[in-house]
XYZ file of C-alpha atoms in Angstrom:
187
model
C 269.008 -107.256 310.860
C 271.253 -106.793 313.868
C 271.089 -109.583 316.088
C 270.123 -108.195 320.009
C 272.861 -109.682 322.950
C 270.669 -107.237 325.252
C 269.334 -108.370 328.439
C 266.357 -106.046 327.632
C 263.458 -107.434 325.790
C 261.180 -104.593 325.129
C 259.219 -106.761 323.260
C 257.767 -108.630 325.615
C 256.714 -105.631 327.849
C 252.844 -106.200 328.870
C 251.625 -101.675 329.031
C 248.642 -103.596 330.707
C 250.711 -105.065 333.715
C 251.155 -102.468 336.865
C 249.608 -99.798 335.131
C 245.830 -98.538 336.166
C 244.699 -95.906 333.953
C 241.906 -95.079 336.332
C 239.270 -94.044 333.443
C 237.571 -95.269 330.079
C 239.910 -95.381 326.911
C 236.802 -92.954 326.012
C 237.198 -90.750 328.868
C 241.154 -90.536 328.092
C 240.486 -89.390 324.556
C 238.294 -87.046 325.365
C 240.436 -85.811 327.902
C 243.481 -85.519 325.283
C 241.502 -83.245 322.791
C 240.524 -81.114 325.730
C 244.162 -80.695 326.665
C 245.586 -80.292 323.614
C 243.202 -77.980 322.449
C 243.314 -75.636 325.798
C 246.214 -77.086 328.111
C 249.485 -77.596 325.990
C 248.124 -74.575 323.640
C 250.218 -71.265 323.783
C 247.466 -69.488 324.167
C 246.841 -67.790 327.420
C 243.292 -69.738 328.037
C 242.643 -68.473 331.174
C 243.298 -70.981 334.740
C 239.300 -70.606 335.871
C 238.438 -72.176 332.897
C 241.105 -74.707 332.848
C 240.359 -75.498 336.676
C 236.555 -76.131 335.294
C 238.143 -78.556 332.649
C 240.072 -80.720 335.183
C 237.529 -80.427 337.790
C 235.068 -81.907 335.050
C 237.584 -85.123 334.303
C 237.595 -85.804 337.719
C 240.649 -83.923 339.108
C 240.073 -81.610 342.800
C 241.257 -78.395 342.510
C 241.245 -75.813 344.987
C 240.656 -72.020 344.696
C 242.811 -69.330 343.127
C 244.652 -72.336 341.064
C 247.005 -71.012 338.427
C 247.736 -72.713 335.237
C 250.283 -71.256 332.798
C 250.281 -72.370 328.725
C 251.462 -75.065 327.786
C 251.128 -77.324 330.561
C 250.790 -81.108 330.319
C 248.644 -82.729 332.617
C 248.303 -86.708 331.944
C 245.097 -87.951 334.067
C 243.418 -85.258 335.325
C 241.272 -87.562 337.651
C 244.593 -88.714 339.667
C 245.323 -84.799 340.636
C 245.021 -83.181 343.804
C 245.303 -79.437 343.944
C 245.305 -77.293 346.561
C 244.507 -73.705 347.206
C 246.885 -70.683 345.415
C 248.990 -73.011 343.645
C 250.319 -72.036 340.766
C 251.780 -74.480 337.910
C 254.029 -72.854 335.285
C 254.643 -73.076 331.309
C 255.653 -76.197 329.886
C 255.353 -78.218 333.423
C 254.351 -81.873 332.728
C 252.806 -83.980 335.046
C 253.064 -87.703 334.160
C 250.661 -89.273 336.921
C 250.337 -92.668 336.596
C 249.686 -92.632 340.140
C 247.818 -90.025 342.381
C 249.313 -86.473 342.653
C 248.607 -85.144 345.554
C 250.018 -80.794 345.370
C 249.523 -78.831 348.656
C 248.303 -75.190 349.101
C 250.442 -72.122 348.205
C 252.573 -75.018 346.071
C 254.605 -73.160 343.359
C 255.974 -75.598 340.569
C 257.945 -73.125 338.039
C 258.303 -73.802 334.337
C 259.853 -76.687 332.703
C 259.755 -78.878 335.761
C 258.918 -82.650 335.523
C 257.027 -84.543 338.009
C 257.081 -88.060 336.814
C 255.289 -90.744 338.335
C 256.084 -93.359 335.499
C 259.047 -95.637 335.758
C 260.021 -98.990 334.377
C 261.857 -101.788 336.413
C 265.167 -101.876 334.853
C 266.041 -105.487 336.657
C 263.591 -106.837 334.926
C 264.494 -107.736 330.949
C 260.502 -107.378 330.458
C 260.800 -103.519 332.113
C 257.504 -103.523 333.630
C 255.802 -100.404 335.451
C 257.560 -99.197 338.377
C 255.334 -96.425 338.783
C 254.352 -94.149 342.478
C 252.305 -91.278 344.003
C 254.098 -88.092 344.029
C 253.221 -85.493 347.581
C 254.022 -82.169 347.497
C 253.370 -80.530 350.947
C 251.841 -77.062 351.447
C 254.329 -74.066 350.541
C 256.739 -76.609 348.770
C 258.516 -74.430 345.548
C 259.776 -76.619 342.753
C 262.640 -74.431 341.029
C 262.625 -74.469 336.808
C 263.594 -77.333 335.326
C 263.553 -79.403 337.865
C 262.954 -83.286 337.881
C 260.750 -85.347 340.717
C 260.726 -89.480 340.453
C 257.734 -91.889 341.606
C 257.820 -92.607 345.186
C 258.005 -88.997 346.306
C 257.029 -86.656 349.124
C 258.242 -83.008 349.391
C 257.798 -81.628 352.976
C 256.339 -78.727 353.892
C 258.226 -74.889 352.933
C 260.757 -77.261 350.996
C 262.023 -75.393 348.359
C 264.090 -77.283 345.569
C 266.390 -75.084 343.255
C 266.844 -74.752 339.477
C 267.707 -78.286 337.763
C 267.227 -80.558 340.808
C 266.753 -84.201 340.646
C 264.551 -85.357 342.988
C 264.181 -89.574 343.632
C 263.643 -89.658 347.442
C 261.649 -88.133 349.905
C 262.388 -84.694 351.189
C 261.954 -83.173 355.077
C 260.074 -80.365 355.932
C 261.868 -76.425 355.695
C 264.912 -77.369 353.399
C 266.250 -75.624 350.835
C 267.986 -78.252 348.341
C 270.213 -77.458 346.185
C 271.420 -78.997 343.017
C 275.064 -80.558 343.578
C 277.837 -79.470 340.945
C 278.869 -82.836 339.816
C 281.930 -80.519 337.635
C 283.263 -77.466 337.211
C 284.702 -76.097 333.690
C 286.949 -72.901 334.248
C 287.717 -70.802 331.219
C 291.050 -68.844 330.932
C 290.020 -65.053 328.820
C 293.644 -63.747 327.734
């Protein structure tokens, strides 16, 4: 066995500290069969019925909501949807914490919003988790990454592959910064 010099001690990490699940451990299971079965499926379900399905576990959605394949949605009854939003394939919301999404919101495929975090100062890593806000006619771009702690102003738009860990103004277009730049030579 290799002996540990970390300063991390996952082992002693309490998932019951700083985390409220917000339901039953029966309501959660129920809720994971339903979206495995007709959320993360490839299968085109169709978004009125989904809508139903989240608006049943507790989550408000508006009207003309829609809700590409494959989409993974962690507790339905911390989600706030507005109107003509649409979510796209393979978008996961982890939503330890309310998540609040605006009207005319567009969150493109592949994006993550994650509300989960740990506290790496501590050695324990306990739950360093926050609401995410995105404001009415906010567009998150593919592949895209938003942290805990969040609020996307209004008409922001945030391109391909962003990563997103503080609060963003109102009517900005943010861009991803190109931390490097590989040239190729063709003879």
């Amino acid at each position: 066995m290799i002996e540990s010099t970390s300063k991390v001690s996952l082992k002693d990490f309490d998932s019951s500290v700083g985390l409220d699940r917000g339901a039953s451990r029966l309501k959660e299971l129920c809720w994971y069969m339903v979206k495995v079965t007709f959320f993360l499926s490839a299968l085109p379900y169709p978004s009125g019925l989904k809508t139903k399905l989240l608006r049943f576990f507790g989550a408000k959605i508006g009207k003309g909501v829609v809700i590409k394949p494959r989409v993974n949605i962690h507790f339905p009854w911390k989600l706030e949807i507005g109107d003509h939003t649409w979510i796209g394939e393979e978008a996961f919301l982890l939503n330890f914490e309310k998540l609040t999404i605006g009207n005319n919101v567009c969150i493109s495929q592949r994006s993550f919003l994650c509300g989960g975090n740990h506290d790496y100062r501590n050695p324990t890593m306990p739950y360093r988790n926050g609401p995410i806000i995105l404001k009415d006619g906010s567009w998150v771009g593919a592949c895209c990454f938003i942290g805990p702690n969040v609020t996307v102003g209004k008409d922001t738009v945030i391109t391909v592959g962003s990563v997103i860990v503080s609060d963003l103004e109102e009517n900005r277009v943010i861009t991803k910064p190109i931390t490097s730049q590989i040239k190729v030579r063709w003879k």
